[in-house]
Short mmCIF file of C-alpha atoms and ligand atoms in Angstrom, two decimals:
data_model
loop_
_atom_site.label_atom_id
_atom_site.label_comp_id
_atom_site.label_asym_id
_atom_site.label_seq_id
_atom_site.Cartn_x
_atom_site.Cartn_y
_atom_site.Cartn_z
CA UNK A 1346 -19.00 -11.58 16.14
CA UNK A 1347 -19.13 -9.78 12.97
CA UNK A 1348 -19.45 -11.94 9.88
CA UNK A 1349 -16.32 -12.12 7.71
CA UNK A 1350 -16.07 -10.50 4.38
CA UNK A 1351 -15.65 -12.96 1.67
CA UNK A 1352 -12.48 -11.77 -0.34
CA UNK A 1353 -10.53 -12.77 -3.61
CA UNK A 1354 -6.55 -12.08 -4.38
CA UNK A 1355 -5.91 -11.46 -8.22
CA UNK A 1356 -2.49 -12.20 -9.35
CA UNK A 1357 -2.38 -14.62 -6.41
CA UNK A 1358 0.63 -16.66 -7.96
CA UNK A 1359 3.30 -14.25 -7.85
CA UNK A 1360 5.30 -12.93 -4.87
CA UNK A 1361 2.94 -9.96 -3.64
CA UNK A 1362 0.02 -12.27 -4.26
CA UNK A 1363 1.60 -15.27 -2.02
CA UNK A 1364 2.03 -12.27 0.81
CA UNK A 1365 -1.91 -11.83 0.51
CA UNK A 1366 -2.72 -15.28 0.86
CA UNK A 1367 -0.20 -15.38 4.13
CA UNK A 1368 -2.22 -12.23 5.45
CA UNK A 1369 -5.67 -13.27 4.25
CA UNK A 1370 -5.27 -16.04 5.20
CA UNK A 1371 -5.93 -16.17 9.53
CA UNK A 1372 -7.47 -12.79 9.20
CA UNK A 1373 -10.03 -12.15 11.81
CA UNK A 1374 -12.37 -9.83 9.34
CA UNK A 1375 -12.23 -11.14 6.16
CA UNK A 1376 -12.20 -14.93 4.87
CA UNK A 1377 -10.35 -15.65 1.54
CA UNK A 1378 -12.48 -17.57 -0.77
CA UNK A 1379 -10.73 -17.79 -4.55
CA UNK A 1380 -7.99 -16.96 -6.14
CA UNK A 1381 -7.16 -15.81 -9.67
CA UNK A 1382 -3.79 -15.62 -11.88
CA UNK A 1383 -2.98 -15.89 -15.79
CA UNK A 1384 -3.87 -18.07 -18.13
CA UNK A 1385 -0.93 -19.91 -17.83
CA UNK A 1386 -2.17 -20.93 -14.25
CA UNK A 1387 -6.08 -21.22 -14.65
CA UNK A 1388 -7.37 -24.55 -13.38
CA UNK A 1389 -4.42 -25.52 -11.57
CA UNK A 1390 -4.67 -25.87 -7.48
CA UNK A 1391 -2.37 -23.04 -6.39
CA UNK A 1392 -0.01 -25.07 -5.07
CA UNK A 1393 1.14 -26.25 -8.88
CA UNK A 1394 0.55 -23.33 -10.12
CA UNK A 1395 2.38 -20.74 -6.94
CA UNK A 1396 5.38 -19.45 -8.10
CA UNK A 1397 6.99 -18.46 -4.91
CA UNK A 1398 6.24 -19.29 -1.29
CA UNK A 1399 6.57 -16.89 1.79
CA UNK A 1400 9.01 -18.81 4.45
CA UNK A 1401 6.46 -18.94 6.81
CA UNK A 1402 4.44 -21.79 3.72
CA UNK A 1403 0.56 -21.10 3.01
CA UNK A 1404 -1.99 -23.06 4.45
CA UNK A 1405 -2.73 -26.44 3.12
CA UNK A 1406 -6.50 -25.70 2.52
CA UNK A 1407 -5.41 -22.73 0.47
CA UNK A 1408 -2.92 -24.27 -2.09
CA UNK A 1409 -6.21 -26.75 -2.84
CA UNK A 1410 -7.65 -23.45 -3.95
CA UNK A 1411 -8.56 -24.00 -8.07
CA UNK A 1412 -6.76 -21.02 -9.98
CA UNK A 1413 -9.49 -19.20 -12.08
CA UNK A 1414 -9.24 -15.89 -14.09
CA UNK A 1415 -9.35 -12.41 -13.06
CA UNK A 1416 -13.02 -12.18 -14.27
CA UNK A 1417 -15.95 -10.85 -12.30
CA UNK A 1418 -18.50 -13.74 -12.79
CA UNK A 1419 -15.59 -16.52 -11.53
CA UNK A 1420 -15.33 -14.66 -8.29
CA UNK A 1421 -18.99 -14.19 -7.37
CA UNK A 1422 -18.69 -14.95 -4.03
CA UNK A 1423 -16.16 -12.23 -2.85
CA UNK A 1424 -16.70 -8.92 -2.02
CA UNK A 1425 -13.42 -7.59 -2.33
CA UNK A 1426 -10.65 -8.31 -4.67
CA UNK A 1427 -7.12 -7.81 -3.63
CA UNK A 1428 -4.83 -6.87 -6.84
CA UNK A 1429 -1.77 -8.14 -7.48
CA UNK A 1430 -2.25 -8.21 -10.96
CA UNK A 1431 1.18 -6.75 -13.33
CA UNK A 1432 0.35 -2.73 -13.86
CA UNK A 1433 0.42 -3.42 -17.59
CA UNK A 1434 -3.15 -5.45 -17.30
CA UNK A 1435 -4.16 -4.52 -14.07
CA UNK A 1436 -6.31 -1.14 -15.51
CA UNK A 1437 -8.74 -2.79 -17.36
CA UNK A 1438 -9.49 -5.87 -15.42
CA UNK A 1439 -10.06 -3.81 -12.10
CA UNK A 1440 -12.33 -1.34 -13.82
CA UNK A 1441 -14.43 -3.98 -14.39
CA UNK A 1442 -14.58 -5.39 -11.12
CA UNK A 1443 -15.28 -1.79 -9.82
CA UNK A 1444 -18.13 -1.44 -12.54
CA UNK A 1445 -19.61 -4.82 -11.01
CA UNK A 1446 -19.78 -4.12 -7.46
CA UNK A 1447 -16.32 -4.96 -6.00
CA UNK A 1448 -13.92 -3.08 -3.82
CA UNK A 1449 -10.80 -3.23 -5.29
CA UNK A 1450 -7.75 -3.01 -3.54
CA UNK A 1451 -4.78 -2.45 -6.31
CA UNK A 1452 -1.24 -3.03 -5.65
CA UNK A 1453 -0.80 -1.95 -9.45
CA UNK A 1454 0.31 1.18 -10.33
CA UNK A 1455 -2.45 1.47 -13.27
CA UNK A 1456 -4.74 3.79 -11.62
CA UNK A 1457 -2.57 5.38 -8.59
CA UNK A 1458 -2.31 9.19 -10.49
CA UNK A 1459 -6.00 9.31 -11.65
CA UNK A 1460 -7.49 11.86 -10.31
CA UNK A 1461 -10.13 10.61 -8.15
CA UNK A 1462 -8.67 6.98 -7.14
CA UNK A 1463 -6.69 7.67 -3.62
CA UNK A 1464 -3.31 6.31 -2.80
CA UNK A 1465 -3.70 4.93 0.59
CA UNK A 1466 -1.29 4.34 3.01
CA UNK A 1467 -3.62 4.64 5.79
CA UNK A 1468 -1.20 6.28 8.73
CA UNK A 1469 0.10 8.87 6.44
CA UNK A 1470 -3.60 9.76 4.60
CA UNK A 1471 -6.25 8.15 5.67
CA UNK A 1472 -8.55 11.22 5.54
CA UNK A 1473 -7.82 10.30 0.99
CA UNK A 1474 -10.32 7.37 1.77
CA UNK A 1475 -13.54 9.64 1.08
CA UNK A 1476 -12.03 10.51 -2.85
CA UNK A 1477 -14.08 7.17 -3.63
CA UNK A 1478 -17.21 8.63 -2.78
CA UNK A 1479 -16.35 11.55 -5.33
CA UNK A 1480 -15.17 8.64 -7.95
CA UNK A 1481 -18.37 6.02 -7.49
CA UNK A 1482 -20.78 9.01 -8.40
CA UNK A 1483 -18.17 10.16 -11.42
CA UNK A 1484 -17.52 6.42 -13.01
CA UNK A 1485 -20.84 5.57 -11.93
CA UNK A 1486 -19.79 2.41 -10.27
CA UNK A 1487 -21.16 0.39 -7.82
CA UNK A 1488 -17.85 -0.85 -6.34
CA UNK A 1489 -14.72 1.26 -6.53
CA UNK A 1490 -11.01 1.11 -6.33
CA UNK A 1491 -8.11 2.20 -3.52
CA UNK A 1492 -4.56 1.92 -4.47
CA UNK A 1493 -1.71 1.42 -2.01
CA UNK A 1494 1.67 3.07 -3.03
CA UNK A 1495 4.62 2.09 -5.19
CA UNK A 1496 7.09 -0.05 -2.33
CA UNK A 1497 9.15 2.70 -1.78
CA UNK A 1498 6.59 5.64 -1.24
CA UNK A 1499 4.99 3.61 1.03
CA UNK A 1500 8.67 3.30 3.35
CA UNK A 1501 9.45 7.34 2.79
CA UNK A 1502 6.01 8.81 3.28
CA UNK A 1503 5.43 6.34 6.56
CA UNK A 1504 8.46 7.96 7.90
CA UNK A 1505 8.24 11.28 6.69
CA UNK A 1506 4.39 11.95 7.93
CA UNK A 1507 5.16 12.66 11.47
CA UNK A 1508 7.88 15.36 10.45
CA UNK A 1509 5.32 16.80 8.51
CA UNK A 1510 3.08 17.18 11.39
CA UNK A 1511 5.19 18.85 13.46
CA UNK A 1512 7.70 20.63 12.10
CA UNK A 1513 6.58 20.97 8.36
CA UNK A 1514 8.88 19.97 4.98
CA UNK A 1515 10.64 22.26 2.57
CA UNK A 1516 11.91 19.60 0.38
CA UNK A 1517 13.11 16.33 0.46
CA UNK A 1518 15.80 13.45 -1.24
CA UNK A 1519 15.83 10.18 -0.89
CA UNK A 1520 18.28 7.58 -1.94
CA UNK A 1521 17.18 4.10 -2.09
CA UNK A 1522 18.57 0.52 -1.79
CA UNK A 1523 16.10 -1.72 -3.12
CA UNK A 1524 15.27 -5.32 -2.05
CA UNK A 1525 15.05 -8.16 -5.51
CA UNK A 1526 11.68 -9.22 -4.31
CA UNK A 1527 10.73 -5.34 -5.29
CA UNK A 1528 11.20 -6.98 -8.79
CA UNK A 1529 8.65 -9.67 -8.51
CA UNK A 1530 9.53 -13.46 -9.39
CA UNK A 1531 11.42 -14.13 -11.03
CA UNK A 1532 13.16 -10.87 -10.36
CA UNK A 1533 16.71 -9.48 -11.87
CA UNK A 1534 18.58 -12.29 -13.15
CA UNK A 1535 21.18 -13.27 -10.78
CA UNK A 1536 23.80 -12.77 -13.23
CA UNK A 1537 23.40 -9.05 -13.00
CA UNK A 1538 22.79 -8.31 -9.57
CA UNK A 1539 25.66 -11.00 -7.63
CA UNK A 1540 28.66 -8.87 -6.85
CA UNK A 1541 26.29 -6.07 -8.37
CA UNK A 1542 24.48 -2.67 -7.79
CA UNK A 1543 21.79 -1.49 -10.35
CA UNK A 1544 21.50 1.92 -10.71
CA UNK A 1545 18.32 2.53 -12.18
CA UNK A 1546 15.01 0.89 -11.97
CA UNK A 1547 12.49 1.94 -14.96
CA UNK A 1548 9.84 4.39 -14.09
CA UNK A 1549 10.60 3.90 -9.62
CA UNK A 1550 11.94 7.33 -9.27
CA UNK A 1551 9.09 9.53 -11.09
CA UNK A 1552 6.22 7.17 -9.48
CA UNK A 1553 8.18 7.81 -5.72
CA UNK A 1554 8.25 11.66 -6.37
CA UNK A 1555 4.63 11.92 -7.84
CA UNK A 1556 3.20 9.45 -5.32
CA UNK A 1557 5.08 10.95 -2.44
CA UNK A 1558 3.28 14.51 -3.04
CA UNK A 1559 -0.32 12.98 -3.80
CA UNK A 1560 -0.47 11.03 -0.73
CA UNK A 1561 1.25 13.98 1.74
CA UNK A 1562 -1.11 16.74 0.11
CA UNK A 1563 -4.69 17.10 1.07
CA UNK A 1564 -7.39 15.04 -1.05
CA UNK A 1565 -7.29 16.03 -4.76
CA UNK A 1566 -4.57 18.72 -4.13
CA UNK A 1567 -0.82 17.15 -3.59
CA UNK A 1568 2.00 18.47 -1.39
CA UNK A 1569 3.65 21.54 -2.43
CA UNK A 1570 7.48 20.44 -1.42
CA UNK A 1571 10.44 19.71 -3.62
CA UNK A 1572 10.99 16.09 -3.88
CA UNK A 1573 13.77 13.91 -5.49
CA UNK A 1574 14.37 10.55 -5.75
CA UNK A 1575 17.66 8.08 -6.94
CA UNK A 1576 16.37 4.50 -6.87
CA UNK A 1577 18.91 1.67 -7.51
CA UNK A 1578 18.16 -2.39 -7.04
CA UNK A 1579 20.82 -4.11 -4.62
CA UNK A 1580 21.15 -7.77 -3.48
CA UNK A 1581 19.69 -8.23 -0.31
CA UNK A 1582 16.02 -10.24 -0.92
CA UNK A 1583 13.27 -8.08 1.18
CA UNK A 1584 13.42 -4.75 2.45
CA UNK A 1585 14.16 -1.55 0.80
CA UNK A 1586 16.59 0.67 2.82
CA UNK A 1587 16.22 4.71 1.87
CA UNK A 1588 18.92 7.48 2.60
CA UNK A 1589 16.35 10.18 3.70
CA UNK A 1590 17.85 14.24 3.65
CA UNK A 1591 14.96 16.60 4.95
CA UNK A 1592 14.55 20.74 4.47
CA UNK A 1593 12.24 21.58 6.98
CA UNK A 1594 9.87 24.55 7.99
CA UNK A 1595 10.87 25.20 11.20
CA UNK A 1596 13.97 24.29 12.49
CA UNK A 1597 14.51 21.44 14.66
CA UNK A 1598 17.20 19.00 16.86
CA UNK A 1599 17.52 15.07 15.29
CA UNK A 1600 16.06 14.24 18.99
CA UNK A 1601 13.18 16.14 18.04
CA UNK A 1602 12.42 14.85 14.84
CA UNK A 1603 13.61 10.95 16.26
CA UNK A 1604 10.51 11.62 19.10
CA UNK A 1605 8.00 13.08 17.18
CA UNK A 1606 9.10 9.29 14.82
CA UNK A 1607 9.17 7.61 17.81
CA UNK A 1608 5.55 8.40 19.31
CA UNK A 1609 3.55 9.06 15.82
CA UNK A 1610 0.64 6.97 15.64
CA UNK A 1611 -1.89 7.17 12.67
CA UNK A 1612 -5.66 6.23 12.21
CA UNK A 1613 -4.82 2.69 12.23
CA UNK A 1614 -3.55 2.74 15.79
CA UNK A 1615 -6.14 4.71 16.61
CA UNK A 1616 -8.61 2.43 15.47
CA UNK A 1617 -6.94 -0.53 16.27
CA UNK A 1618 -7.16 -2.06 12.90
CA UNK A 1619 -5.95 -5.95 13.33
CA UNK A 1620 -3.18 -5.49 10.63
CA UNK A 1621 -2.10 -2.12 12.12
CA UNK A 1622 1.57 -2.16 13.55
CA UNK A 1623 2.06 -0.63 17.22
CA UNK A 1624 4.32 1.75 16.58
CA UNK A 1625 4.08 2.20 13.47
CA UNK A 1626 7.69 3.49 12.82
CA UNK A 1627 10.57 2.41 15.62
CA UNK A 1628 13.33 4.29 16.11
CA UNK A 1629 16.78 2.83 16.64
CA UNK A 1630 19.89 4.61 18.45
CA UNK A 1631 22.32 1.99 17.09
CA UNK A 1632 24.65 3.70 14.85
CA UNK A 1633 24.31 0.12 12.06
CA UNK A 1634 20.85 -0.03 12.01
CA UNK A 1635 18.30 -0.47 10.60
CA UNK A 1636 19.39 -3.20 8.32
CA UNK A 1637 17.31 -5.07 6.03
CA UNK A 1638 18.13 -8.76 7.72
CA UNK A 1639 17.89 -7.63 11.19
CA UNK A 1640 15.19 -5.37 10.82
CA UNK A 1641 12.39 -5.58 8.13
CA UNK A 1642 10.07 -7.96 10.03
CA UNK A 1643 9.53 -5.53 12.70
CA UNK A 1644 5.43 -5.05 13.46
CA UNK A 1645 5.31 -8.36 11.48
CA UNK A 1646 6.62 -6.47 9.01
CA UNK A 1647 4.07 -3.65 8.89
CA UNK A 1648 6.55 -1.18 10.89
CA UNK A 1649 9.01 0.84 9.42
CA UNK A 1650 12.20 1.15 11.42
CA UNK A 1651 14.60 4.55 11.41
CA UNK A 1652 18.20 5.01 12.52
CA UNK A 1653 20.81 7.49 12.20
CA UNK A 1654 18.57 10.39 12.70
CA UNK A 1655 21.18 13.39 12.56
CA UNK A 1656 21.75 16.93 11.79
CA UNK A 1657 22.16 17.83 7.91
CA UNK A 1658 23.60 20.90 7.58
CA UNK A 1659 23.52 21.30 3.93
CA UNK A 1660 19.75 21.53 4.05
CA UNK A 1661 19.33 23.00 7.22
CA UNK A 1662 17.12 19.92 8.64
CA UNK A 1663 17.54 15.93 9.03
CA UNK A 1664 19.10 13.09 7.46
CA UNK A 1665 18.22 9.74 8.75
CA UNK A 1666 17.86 5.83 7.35
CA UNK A 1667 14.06 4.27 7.02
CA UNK A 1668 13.82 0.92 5.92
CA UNK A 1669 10.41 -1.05 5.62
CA UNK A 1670 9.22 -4.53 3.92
CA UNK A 1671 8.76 -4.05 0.90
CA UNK A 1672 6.29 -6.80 -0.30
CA UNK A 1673 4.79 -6.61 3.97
CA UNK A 1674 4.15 -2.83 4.37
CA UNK A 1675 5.26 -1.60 0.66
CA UNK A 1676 2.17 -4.01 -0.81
CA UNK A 1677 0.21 -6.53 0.25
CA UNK A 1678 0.05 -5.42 3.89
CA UNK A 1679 -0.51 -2.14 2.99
CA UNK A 1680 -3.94 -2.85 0.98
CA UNK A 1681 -5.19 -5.14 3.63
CA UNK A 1682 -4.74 -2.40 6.33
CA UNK A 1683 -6.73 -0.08 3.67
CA UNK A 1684 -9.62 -3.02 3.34
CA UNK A 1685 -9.42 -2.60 7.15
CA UNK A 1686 -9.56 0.99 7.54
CA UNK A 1687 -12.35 0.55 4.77
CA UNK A 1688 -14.34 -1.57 6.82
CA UNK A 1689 -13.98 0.09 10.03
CA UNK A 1690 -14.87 3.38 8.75
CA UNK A 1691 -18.35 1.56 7.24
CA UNK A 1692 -17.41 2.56 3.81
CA UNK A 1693 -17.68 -1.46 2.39
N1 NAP B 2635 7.15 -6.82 -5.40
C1 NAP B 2635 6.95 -5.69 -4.73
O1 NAP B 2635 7.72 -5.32 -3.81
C2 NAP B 2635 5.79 -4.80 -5.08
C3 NAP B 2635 5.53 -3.71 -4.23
C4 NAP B 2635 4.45 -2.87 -4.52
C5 NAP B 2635 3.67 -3.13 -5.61
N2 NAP B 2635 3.93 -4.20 -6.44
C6 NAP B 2635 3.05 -4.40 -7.57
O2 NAP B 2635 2.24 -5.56 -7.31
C7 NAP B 2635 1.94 -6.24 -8.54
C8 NAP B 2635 2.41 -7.67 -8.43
O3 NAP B 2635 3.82 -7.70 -8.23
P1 NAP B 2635 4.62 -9.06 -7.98
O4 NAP B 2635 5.96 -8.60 -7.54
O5 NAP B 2635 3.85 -9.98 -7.12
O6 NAP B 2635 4.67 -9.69 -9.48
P2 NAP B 2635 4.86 -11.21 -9.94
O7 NAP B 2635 5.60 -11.99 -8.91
O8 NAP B 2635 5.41 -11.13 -11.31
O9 NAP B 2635 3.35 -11.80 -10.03
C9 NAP B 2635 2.43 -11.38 -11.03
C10 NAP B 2635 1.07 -12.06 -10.85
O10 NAP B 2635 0.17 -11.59 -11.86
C11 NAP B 2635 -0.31 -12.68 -12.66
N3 NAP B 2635 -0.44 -12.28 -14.07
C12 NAP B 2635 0.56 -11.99 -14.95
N4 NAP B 2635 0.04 -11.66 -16.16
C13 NAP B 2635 -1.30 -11.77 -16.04
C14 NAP B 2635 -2.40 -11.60 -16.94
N5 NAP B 2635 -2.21 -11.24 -18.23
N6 NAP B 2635 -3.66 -11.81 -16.48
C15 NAP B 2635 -3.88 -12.21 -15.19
N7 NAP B 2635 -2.88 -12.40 -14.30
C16 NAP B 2635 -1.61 -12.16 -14.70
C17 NAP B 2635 0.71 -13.77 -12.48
O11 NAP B 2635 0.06 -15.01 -12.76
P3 NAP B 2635 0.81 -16.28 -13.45
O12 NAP B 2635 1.67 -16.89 -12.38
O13 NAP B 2635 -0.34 -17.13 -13.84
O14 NAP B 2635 1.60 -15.74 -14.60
C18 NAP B 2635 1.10 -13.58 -11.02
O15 NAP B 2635 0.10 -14.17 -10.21
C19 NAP B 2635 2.63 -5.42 -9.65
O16 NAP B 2635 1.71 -4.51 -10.19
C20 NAP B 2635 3.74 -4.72 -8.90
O17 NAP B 2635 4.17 -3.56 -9.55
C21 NAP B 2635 4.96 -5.04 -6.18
#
């Protein structure tokens, strides 16, 4: 048996963070050995110091954990850092754990449009993953840094990859219905979401557009298609649900496009990556589904599940619904899969 990569989750307090621990922690590759949050939180065992828990609870060895800060010289002993650090400090503080040797695996959306850091959402681009090779000589660093998308690019560009494939895209709109946990804990105050719809969420639809077309386009050149995106935050808890319209190249029927879903499988499959969901996106024929209750844990939440995949006339393609986990497959899950992909392809 291999021996387990020591890893570290920054940020590990807050809700994507708590979804690392869950993953991290019965992983059969890599063994979680610190954790790191705020100052507010340094020195207390995580399980003072956790601000939300994942139903499923974290292990009881784990909450023992110390809290220490997101600093290179307290996490010595991992490898790999797993960010779910805010995208307002994240920059800095994983630059420096790139400069010293780490692989960094960001949630954060600090570094997802530089040039020559990929956006990884491993069945959809996993061919992005040699762009570190071109940013390790460049930043002459040691270590180096993957991003996985923004929650909702992950759901769209999961779904939309196999359409892609097969019969090519012309342009694309989405409409979203986004879970609270996409808001991180403490969230939107329930006073404005109960009985509530809120139609705008700062920044979500420029980094879906921008992220959807790096990730779909070949490494260092993005996606030529028209894109655009209408984000709004509703009240379910986890699981963003997106209206999906489709142009496409070549004309084809909703069965079509609902097989070429229904049998995609990606890199991760391929590989059999431990994390990797088999199928990757399932297709529903129920006219009410998916829904975010009934639906979002599918592939312990790493699948994506469609419905409603029908003619749209207007566009002269598909409309259909997609709806994935958002903190599962839109984040934490997401970046372990990468870490995964990373250390099957020998590039750790
Ligand atoms: N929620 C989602 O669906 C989702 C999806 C994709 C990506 N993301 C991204 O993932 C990241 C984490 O999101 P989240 O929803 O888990 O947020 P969150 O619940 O607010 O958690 C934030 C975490 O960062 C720590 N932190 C805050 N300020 C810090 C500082 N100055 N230095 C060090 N640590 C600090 C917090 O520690 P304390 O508890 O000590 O304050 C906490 O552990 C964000 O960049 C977010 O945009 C989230």
């Amino acid at each position: 048996m291999r021996r387990k990569l020591p890893v570290a989750v920054l940020g590990a307090t807050g809700m994507v963070g708590a979804r690392f621990i869950s993953l991290l922690s019965s992983h059969p590759w890599f063994e979680l050995k610190a954790v790191a949050a705020s100052e507010r939180s340094r020195g207390q065992r995580l399980r003072e110091a956790v601000r939300w828990l994942p139903p499923e609870g974290l292990p009881e060895e784990v909450l023992e954990l110390e809290v220490r800060s997101p600093k290179p010289r307290e996490l010595e002993e991992a490898e790999i850092v797993f960010s779910a650090l805010p995208s307002e400090v994240a920059g800095s503080i994983e630059e420096e754990f790139a400069g010293e040797g780490f692989a960094v695996f960001s949630n954060a959306s600090s570094h997802r449009m530089d040039e020559d850091v990929p956006i990884l959402n491993p069945e959809v681009n996993a061919d992005h993953a040699s762009m570190v090779e071109v940013q390790r000589k460049r930043r002459k660093w040691e270590g180096f840094i993957v991003t996985n998308p923004n929650c909702t690019a992950a759901v769209l560009t999961l779904s939309l990859k196999p359409i892609q494939e097969e019969f090519g895209i012309r342009r694309v709109i989405v409409s979203t219905m986004q879970a609270l946990s996409g808001a991180g804990y403490p969230g939107v105050s329930s006073l404005d979401i109960l009985d509530n719809v809120i139609p705008y969420i700062r920044g979500e639809e420029e980094k879906v557009e921008r992220e959807t077309l790096k990730m779909m386009g070949a490494p260092f050149k993005p996606a030529s298609f028209k894109i655009s995106a209408s984000c709004h935050r509703v009240p379910t808890l986890d699981g963003h649900l997106e209206a999906v319209f489709v142009e496409l190249e070549r004309q084809a029927k909703p069965s079509e496009v609902a097989e070429a879903m229904a049998s995609f499988e990606g890199e991760p499959q391929r590989l059999k990556l431990p994390t990797a969901p088999k199928p990757p996106i399932v297709v529903r024929g129920e006219e009410d589904r998916p829904q975010p209750r009934l639906d979002r844990m599918e592939g312990r939440g790493m699948a994506v599940v469609v419905g409603r995949v029908r003619e749209d006339r207007s566009l002269g393609g598909v409309k259909y619904l997609v709806l994935g986990h958002n903190t599962i497959r839109g984040a934490a899950g997401c970046s372990v899969l990468n870490a995964e992909l990373f250390a099957a392809l020998k590039l750790l």
